Tab-separated table of C-alpha atoms in Angstrom:
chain	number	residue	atom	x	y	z
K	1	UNK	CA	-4.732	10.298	-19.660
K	2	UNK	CA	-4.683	11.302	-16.288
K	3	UNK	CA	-5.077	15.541	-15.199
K	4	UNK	CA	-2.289	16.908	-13.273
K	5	UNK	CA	-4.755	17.536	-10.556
K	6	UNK	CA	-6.118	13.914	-10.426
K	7	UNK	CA	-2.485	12.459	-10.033
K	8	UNK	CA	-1.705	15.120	-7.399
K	9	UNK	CA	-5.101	13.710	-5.384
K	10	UNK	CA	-4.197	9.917	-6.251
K	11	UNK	CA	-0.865	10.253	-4.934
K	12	UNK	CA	-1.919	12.325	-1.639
K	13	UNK	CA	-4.460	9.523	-1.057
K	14	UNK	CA	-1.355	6.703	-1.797
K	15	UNK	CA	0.800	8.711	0.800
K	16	UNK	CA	-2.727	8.474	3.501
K	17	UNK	CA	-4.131	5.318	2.876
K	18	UNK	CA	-2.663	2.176	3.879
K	19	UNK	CA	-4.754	-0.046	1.288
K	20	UNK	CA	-3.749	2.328	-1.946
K	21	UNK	CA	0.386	2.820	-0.490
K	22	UNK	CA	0.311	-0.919	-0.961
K	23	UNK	CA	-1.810	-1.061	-4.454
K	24	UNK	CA	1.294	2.177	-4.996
K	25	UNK	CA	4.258	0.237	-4.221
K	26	UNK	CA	3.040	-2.478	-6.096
K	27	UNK	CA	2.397	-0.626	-9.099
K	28	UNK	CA	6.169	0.650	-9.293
K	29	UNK	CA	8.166	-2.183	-8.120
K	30	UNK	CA	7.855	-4.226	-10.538
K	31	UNK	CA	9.385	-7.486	-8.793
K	32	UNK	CA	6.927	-7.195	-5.952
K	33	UNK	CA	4.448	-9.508	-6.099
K	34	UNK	CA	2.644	-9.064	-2.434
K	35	UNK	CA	2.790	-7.382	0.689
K	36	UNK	CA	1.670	-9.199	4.024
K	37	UNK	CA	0.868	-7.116	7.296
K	38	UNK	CA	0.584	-8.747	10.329
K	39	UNK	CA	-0.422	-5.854	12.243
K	40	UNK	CA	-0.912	-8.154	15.713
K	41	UNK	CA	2.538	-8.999	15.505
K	42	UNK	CA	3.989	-6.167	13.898
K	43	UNK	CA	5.278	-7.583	10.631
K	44	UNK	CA	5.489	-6.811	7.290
K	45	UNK	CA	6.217	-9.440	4.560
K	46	UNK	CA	7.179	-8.846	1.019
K	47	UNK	CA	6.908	-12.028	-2.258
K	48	UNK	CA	8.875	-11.237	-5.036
K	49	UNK	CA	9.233	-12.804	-8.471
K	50	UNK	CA	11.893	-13.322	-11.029
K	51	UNK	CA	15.257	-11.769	-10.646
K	52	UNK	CA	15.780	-9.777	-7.555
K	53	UNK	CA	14.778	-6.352	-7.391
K	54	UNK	CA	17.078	-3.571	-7.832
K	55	UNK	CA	19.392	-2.570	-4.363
K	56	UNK	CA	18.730	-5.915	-2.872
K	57	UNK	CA	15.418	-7.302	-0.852
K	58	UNK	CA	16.548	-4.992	2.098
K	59	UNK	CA	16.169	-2.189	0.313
K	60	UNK	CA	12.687	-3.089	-1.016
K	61	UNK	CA	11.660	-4.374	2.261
K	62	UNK	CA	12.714	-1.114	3.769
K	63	UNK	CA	10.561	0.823	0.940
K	64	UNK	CA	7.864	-1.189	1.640
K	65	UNK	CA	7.629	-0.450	5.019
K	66	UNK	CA	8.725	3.383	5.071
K	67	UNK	CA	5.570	4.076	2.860
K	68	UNK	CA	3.511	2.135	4.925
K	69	UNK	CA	4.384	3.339	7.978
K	70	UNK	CA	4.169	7.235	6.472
K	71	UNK	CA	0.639	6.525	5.372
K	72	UNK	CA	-0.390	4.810	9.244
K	73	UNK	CA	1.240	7.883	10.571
K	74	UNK	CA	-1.427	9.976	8.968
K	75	UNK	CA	-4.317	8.403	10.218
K	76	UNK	CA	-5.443	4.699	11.791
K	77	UNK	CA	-6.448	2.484	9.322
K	78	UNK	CA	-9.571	-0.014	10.333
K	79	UNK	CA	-7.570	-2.870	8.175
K	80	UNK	CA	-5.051	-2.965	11.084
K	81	UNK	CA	-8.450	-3.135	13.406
K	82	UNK	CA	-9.012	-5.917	12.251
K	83	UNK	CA	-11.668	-4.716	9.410
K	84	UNK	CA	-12.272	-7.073	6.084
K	85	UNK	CA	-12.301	-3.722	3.870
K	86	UNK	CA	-12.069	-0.304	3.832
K	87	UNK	CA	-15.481	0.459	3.511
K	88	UNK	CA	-15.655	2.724	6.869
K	89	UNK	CA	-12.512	4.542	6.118
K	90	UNK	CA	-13.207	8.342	4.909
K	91	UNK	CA	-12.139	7.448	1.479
K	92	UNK	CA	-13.198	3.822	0.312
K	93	UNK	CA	-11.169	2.153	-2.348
K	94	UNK	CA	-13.179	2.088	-5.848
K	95	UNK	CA	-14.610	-0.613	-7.526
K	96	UNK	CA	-11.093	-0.136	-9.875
K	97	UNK	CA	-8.966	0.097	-6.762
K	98	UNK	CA	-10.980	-3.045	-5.070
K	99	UNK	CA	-10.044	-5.400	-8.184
K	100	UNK	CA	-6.423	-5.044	-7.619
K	101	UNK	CA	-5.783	-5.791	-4.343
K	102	UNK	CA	-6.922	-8.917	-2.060
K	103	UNK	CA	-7.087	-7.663	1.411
């Protein structure tokens, strides 16, 4: 079971990290399968399986995007650099983190 304090600090990470507002939106929308950023074309791309989700693909897609945006807002990301991992960011994704996203 997770301490208050540790969701407060996962979720403040979620809202500055690009990599973990991804892992984040994947863990609660369930119908979202993957998210694609094409960062040199200024694109973002959802996959979703089974019935649609709930409000309509817009709505996701607009989700999606609002929390990425928010966390690129509070600092550059190296992915969008063109990095192959977040190992130079500040705050590295875990070994945990790492096994749940392909980036």
């Amino acid at each position: 079971m997770k301490a208050a304090g540790q969701t407060a600090q996962l979720d403040c990470q979620a809202d500055t990290c690009l990599a973990r507002s991804v892992i984040d939106t994947l863990a609660r929308e369930p119908g979202l399968e993957a998210v694609t950023i094409d960062s040199a074309h200024e694109k973002i791309s959802v996959a979703t399986l089974g019935p649609g989700p709930q409000g309509g693909l817009e709505t996701l897609t607009r989700r999606v995007t609002e929390k990425i945006h928010g966390a690129m807002e509070n600092r550059p990301c190296a992915l969008l650099e063109g990095s192959a991992d977040c190992h130079a960011c500040e705050t590295p994704l875990s070994a945990t983190e790492r096994r749940n996203i392909i980036i």
